[in-house]
CSV table of C-alpha atoms in Angstrom, one decimal:
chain,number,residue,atom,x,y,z
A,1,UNK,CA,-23.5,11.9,7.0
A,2,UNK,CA,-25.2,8.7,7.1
A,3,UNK,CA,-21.7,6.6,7.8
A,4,UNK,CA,-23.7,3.0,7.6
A,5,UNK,CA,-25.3,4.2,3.8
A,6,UNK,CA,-21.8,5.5,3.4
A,7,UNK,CA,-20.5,1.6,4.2
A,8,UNK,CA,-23.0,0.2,2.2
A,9,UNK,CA,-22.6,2.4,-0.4
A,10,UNK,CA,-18.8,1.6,-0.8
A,11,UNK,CA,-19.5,-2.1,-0.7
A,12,UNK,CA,-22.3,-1.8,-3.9
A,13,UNK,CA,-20.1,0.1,-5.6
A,14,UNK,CA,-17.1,-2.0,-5.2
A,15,UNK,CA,-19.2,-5.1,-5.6
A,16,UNK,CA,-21.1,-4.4,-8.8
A,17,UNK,CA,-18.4,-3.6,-10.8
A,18,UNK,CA,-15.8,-6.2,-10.5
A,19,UNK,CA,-13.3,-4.6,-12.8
A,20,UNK,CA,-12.9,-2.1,-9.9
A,21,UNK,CA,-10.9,-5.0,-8.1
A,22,UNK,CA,-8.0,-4.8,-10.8
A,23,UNK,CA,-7.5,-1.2,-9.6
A,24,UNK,CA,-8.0,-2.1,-5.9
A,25,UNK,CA,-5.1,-4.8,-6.6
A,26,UNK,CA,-2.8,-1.9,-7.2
A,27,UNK,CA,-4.2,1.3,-5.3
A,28,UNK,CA,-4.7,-0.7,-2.2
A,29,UNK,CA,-1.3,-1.1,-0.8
A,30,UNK,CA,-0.1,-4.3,-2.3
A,31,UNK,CA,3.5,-4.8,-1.1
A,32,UNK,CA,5.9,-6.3,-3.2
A,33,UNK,CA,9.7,-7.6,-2.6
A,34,UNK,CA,12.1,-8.9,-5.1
A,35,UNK,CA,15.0,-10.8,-3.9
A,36,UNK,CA,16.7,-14.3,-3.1
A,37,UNK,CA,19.4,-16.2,-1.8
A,38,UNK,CA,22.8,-15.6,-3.0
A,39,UNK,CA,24.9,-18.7,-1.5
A,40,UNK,CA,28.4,-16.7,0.0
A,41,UNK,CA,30.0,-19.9,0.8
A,42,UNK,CA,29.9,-18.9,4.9
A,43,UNK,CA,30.2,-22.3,5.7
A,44,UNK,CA,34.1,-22.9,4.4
A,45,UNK,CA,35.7,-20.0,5.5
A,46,UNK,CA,37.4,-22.4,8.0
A,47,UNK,CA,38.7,-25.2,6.1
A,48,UNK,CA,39.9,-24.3,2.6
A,49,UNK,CA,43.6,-22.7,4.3
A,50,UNK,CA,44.4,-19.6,4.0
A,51,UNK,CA,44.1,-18.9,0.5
A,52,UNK,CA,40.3,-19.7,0.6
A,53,UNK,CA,39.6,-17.3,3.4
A,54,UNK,CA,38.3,-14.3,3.7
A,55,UNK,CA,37.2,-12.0,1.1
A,56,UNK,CA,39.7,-12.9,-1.6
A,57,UNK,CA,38.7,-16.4,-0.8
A,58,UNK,CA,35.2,-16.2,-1.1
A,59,UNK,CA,35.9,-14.0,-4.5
A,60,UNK,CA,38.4,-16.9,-6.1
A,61,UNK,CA,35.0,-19.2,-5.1
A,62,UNK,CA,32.4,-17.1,-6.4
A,63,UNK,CA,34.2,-15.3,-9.2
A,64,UNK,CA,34.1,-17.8,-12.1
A,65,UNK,CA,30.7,-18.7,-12.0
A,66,UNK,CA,29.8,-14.7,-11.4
A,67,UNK,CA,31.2,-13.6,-14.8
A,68,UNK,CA,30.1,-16.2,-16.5
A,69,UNK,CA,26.7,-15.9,-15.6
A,70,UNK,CA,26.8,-12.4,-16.1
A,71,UNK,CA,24.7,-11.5,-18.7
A,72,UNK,CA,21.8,-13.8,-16.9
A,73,UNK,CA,22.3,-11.7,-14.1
A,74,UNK,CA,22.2,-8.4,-15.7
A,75,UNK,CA,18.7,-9.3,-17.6
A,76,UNK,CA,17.7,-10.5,-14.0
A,77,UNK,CA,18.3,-7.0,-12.3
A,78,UNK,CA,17.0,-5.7,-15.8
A,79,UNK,CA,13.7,-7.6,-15.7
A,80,UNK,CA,13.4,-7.3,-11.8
A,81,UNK,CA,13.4,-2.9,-12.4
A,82,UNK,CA,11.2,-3.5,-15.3
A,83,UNK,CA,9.2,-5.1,-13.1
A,84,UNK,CA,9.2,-3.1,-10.3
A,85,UNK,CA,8.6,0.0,-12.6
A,86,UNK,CA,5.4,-1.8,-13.9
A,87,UNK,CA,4.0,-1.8,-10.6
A,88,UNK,CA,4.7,1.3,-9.5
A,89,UNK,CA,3.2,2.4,-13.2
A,90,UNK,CA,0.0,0.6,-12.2
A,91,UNK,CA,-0.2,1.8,-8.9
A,92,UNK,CA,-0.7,5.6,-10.4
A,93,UNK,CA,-3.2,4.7,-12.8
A,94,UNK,CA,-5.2,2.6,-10.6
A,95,UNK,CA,-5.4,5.5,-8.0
A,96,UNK,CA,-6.8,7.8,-10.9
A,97,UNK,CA,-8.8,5.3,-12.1
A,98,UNK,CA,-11.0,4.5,-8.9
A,99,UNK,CA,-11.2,7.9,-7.5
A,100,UNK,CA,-12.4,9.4,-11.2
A,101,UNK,CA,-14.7,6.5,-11.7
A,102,UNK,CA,-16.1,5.7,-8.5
A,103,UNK,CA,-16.8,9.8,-8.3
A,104,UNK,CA,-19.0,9.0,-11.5
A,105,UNK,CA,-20.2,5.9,-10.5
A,106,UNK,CA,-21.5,7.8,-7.5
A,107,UNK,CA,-23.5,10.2,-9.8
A,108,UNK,CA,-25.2,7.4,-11.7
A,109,UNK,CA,-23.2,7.3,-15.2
A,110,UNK,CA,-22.3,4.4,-16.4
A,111,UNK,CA,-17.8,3.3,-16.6
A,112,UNK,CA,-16.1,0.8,-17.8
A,113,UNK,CA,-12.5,-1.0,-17.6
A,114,UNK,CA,-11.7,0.7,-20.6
A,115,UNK,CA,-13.2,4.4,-19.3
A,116,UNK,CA,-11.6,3.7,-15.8
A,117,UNK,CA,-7.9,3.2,-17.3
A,118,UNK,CA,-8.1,6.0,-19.4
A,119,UNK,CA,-9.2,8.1,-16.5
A,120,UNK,CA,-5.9,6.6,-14.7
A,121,UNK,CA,-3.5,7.6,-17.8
A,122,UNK,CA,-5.4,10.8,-18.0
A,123,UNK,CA,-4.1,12.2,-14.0
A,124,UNK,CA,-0.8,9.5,-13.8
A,125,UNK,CA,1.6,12.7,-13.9
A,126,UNK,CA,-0.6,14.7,-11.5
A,127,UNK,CA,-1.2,11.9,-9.2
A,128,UNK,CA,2.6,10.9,-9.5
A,129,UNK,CA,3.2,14.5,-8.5
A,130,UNK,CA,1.0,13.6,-5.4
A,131,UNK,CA,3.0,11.2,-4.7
A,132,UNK,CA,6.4,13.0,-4.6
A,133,UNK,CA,4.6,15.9,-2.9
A,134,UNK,CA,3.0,14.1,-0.3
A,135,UNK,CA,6.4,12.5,0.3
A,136,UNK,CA,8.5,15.6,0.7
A,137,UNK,CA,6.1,17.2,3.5
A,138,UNK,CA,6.3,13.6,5.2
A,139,UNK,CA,9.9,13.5,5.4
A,140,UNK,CA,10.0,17.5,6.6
A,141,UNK,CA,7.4,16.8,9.5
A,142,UNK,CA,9.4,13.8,10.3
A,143,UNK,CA,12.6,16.3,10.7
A,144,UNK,CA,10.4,18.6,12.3
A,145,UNK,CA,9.9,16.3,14.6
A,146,UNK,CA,13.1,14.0,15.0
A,147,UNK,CA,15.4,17.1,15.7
A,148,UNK,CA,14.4,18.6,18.3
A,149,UNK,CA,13.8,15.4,20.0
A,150,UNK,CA,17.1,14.2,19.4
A,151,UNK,CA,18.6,17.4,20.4
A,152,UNK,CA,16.7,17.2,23.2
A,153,UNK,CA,18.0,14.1,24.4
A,154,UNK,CA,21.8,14.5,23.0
A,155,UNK,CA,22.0,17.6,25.1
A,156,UNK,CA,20.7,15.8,28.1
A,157,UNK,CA,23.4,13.1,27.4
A,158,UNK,CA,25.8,15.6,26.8
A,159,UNK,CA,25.5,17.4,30.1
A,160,UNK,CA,25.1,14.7,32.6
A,161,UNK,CA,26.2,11.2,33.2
A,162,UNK,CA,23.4,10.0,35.9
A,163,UNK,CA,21.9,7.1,34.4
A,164,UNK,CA,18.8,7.8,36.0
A,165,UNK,CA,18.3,11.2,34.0
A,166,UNK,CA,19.3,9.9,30.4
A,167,UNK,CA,16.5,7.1,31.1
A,168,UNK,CA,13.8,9.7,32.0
A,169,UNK,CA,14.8,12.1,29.2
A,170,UNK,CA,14.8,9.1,26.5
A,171,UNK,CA,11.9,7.7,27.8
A,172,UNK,CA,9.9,10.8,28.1
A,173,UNK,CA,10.8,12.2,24.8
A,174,UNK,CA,10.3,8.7,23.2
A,175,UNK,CA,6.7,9.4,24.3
A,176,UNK,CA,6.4,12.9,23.1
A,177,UNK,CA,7.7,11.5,19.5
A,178,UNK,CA,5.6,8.9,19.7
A,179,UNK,CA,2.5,11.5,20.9
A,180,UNK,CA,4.1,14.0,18.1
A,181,UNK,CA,3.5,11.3,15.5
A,182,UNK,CA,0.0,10.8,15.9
A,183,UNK,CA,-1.1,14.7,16.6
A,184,UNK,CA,0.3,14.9,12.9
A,185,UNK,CA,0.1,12.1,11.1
A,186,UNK,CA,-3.3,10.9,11.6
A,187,UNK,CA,-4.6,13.9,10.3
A,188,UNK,CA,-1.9,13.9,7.6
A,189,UNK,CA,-3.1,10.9,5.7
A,190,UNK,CA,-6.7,11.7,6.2
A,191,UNK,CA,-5.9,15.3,4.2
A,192,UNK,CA,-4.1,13.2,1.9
A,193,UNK,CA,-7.0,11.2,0.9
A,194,UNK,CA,-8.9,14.7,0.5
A,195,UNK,CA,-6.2,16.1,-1.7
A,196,UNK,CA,-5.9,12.9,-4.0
A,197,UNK,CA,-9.7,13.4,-4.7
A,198,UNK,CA,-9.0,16.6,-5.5
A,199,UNK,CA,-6.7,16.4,-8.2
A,200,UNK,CA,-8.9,13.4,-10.4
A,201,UNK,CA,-12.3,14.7,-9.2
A,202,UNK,CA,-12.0,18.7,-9.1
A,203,UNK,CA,-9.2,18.4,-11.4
A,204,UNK,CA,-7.2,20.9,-9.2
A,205,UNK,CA,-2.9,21.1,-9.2
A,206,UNK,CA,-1.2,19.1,-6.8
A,207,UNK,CA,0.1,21.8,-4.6
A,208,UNK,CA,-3.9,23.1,-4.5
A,209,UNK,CA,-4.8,19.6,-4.0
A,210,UNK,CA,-3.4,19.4,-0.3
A,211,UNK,CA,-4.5,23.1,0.1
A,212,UNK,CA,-8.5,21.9,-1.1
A,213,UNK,CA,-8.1,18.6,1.8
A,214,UNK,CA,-6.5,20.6,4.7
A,215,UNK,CA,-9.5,23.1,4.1
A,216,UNK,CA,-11.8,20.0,3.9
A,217,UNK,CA,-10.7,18.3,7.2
A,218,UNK,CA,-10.4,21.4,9.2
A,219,UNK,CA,-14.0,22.1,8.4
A,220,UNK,CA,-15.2,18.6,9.2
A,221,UNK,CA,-12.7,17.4,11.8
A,222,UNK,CA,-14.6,15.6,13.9
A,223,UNK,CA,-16.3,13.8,11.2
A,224,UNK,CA,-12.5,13.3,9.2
A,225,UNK,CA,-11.6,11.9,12.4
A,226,UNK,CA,-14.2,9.8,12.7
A,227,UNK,CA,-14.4,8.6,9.3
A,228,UNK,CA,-10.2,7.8,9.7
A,229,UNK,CA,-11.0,5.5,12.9
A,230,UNK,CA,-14.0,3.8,11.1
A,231,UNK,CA,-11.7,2.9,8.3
A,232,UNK,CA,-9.1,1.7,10.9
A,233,UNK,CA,-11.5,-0.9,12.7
A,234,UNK,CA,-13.4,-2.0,9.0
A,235,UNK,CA,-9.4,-2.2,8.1
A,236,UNK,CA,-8.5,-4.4,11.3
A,237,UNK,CA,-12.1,-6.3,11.1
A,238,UNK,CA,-11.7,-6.8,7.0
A,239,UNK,CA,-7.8,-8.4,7.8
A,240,UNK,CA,-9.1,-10.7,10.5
A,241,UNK,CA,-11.8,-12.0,8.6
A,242,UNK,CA,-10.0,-12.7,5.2
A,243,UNK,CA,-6.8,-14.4,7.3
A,244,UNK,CA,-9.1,-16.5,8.8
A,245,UNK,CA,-11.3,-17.6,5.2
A,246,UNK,CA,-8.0,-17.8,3.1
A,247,UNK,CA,-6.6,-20.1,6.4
A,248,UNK,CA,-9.3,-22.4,6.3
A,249,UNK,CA,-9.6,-22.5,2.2
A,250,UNK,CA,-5.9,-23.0,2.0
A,251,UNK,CA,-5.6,-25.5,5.0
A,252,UNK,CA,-8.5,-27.8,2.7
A,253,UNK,CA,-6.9,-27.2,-0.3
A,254,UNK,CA,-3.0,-27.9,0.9
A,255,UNK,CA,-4.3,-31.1,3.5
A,256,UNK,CA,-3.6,-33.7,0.3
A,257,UNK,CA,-0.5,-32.0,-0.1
A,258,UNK,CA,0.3,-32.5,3.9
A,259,UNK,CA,-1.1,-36.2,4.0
A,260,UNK,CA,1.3,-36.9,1.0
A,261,UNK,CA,4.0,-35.0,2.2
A,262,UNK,CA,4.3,-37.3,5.7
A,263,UNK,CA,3.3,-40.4,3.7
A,264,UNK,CA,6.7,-39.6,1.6
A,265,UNK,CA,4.8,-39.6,-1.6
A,266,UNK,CA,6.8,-36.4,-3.1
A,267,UNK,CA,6.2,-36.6,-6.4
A,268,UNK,CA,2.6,-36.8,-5.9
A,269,UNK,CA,3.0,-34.2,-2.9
A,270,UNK,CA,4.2,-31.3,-5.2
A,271,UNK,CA,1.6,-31.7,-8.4
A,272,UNK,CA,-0.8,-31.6,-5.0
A,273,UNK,CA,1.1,-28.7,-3.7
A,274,UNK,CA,1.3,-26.7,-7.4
A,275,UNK,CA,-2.2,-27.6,-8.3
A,276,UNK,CA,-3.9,-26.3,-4.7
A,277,UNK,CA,-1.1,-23.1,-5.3
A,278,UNK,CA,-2.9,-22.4,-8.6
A,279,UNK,CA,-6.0,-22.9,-7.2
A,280,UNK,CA,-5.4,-20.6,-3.8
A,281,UNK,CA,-3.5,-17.4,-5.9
A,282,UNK,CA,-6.4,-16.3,-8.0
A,283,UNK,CA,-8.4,-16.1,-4.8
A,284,UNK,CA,-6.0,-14.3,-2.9
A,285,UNK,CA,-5.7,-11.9,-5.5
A,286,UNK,CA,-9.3,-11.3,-5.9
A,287,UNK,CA,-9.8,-10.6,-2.3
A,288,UNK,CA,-6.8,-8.4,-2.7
A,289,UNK,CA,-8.2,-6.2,-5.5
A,290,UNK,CA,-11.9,-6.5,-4.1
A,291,UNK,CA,-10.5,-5.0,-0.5
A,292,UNK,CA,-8.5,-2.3,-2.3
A,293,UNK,CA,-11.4,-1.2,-4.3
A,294,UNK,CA,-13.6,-0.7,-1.4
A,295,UNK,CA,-11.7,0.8,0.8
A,296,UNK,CA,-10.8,3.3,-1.9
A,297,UNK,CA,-14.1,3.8,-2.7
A,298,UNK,CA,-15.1,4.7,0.9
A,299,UNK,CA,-12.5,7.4,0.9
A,300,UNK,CA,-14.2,9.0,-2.6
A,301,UNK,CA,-17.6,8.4,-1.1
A,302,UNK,CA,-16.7,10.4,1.9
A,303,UNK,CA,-14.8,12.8,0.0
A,304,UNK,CA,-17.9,13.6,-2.3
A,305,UNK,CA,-20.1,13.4,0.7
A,306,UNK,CA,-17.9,16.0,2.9
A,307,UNK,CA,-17.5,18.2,-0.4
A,308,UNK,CA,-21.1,17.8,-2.0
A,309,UNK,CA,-19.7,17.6,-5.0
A,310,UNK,CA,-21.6,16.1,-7.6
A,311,UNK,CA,-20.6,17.7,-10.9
A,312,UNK,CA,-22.5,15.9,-13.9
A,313,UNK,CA,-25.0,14.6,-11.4
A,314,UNK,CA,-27.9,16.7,-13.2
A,315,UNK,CA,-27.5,15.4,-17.1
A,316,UNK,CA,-26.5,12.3,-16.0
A,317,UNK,CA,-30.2,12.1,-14.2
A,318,UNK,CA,-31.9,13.7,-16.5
A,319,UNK,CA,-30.3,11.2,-19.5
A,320,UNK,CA,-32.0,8.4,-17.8
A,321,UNK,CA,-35.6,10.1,-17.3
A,322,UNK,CA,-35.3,10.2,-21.1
């Protein structure tokens, strides 16, 4: 495996076909959080008497407004699940969607947004049942792991009360957790990127799906090692680079904003501020979706490369000789 052609490869892929990067928006680990301030009225608990302290006090405060504003609050929560259930929605199909359509890409046919989210909707359940799969034997490794380690030191806490010894014994398994946790996760996520490939490319159940990439990395595990630690320094490289470009574009593009800000122009400081805002988000989110897309696509170009599978490759070839 050529790992700079596989690089470059990745990078053509995820460059020449730009509707890729809505996919890579979703598939590549964008985080999300919903909340806000809810004021709790902290700052009277001391001077409103005794009636006004405490929890009754802060619900005599609070309550009013609460139930009258209930229905807004209710479609809030509503539209905030909605919301979050959207996401989650287009995280499945995206994951489909780049692994089935780089995988074809990769054998010279031609896709589509419209090909590429039908490919997502086609393996959402299968990929979904990735997901919840690939969960469950993450949380039994981690009590595989977390229980006999905390046995380990409960008993030693248990049995003596030399300071000394409960130090050495935390300390020492803190370190065999810590060791414990990268012996099996490393390799864990790398046979998950196998087994996701799998089940959209070889079409294979999900349970199969982490069988197919277990085989796959313990045939090439120095290779699926190798290919995990390139990923991790492309991943750290990639970060530093695009903190630094989005600093200095959004450093030029807030600096009115700044200068008006200290010159106590606010009005003029926040059409600045909303206007460079506007400006700056559809740049982050392109650099977002572009990322996500090629690191995705490096895992499928591995996958394919490690596998040799290239199903399709042959009529798709011979289709363009014609």
């Amino acid at each position: 495996m050529n790992y700079g052609d596989l690089i470059r490869d990745a990078f053509r892929i995820s460059w020449r076909n730009k509707y890729l990067w809505f996919f890579g928006f979703f598939a590549g680990g964008v985080g999300s959080s919903f909340g806000g301030n809810v004021p709790s009225g902290a700052g009277n608990f001391g001077g409103g008497g005794p009636e006004q302290s405490g929890i009754p006090g802060i619900a005599a405060q609070v309550g009013p407004g609460l139930f009258d504003n209930l229905a807004l609050l209710i479609a809030l929560f509503v539209v905030i699940g909605l919301t979050v259930l959207l996401f989650l929605a287009l995280t499945l199909i995206s994951q489909g969607a780049l692994a089935e359509n780089v995988a074809a890409i990769d054998r010279g046919e031609g896709r589509r947004f419209g090909s590429g989210w039908r490919a997502g909707l086609g393996n959402v359940w299968r990929v979904l049942g990735y997901y919840v799969v690939y969960f469950l034997i993450t949380l039994g490794l981690l009590v595989a792991i977390g229980v006999p380690i905390g046995l380990l030191v409960g008993v030693t806490f248990a049995v003596t009360q030399s300071v000394a010894a409960r130090v050495i014994v935390a300390v020492l398994a803190g370190l065999l957790g810590l060791l414990a946790l990268i012996v099996v996760f490393i390799p864990l996520s790398i046979v998950g990127q196998y087994a996701l490939r799998e089940i959209v490319v070889r079409r294979t159940g999900v349970f199969a799906s982490f069988g197919g990439g277990y085989r796959i990395f313990r045939h090439d595990v120095g290779r699926s090692l190798l290919l995990w630690l390139i990923n991790l320094l492309l991943g750290i490289g990639v970060t530093i680079a695009v903190v630094l470009a989005l600093g200095i574009v959004g450093l030029v593009l807030f600096l009115p904003t700044i200068l008006l800000a200290f010159a106590e122009m606010s009005a003029a400081a926040v059409v600045t501020g909303i206007v460079a805002g506007v400006i700056l988000l559809p740049i982050l989110l392109a650099v977002s979706g572009a990322t996500g897309a090629f690191f995705h696509s490096y895992w499928t170009l591995a996958y394919l490369r490690l596998t040799g599978h290239r199903e399709g490759g042959e009529p798709a070839q011979a289709s363009v000789v014609a």
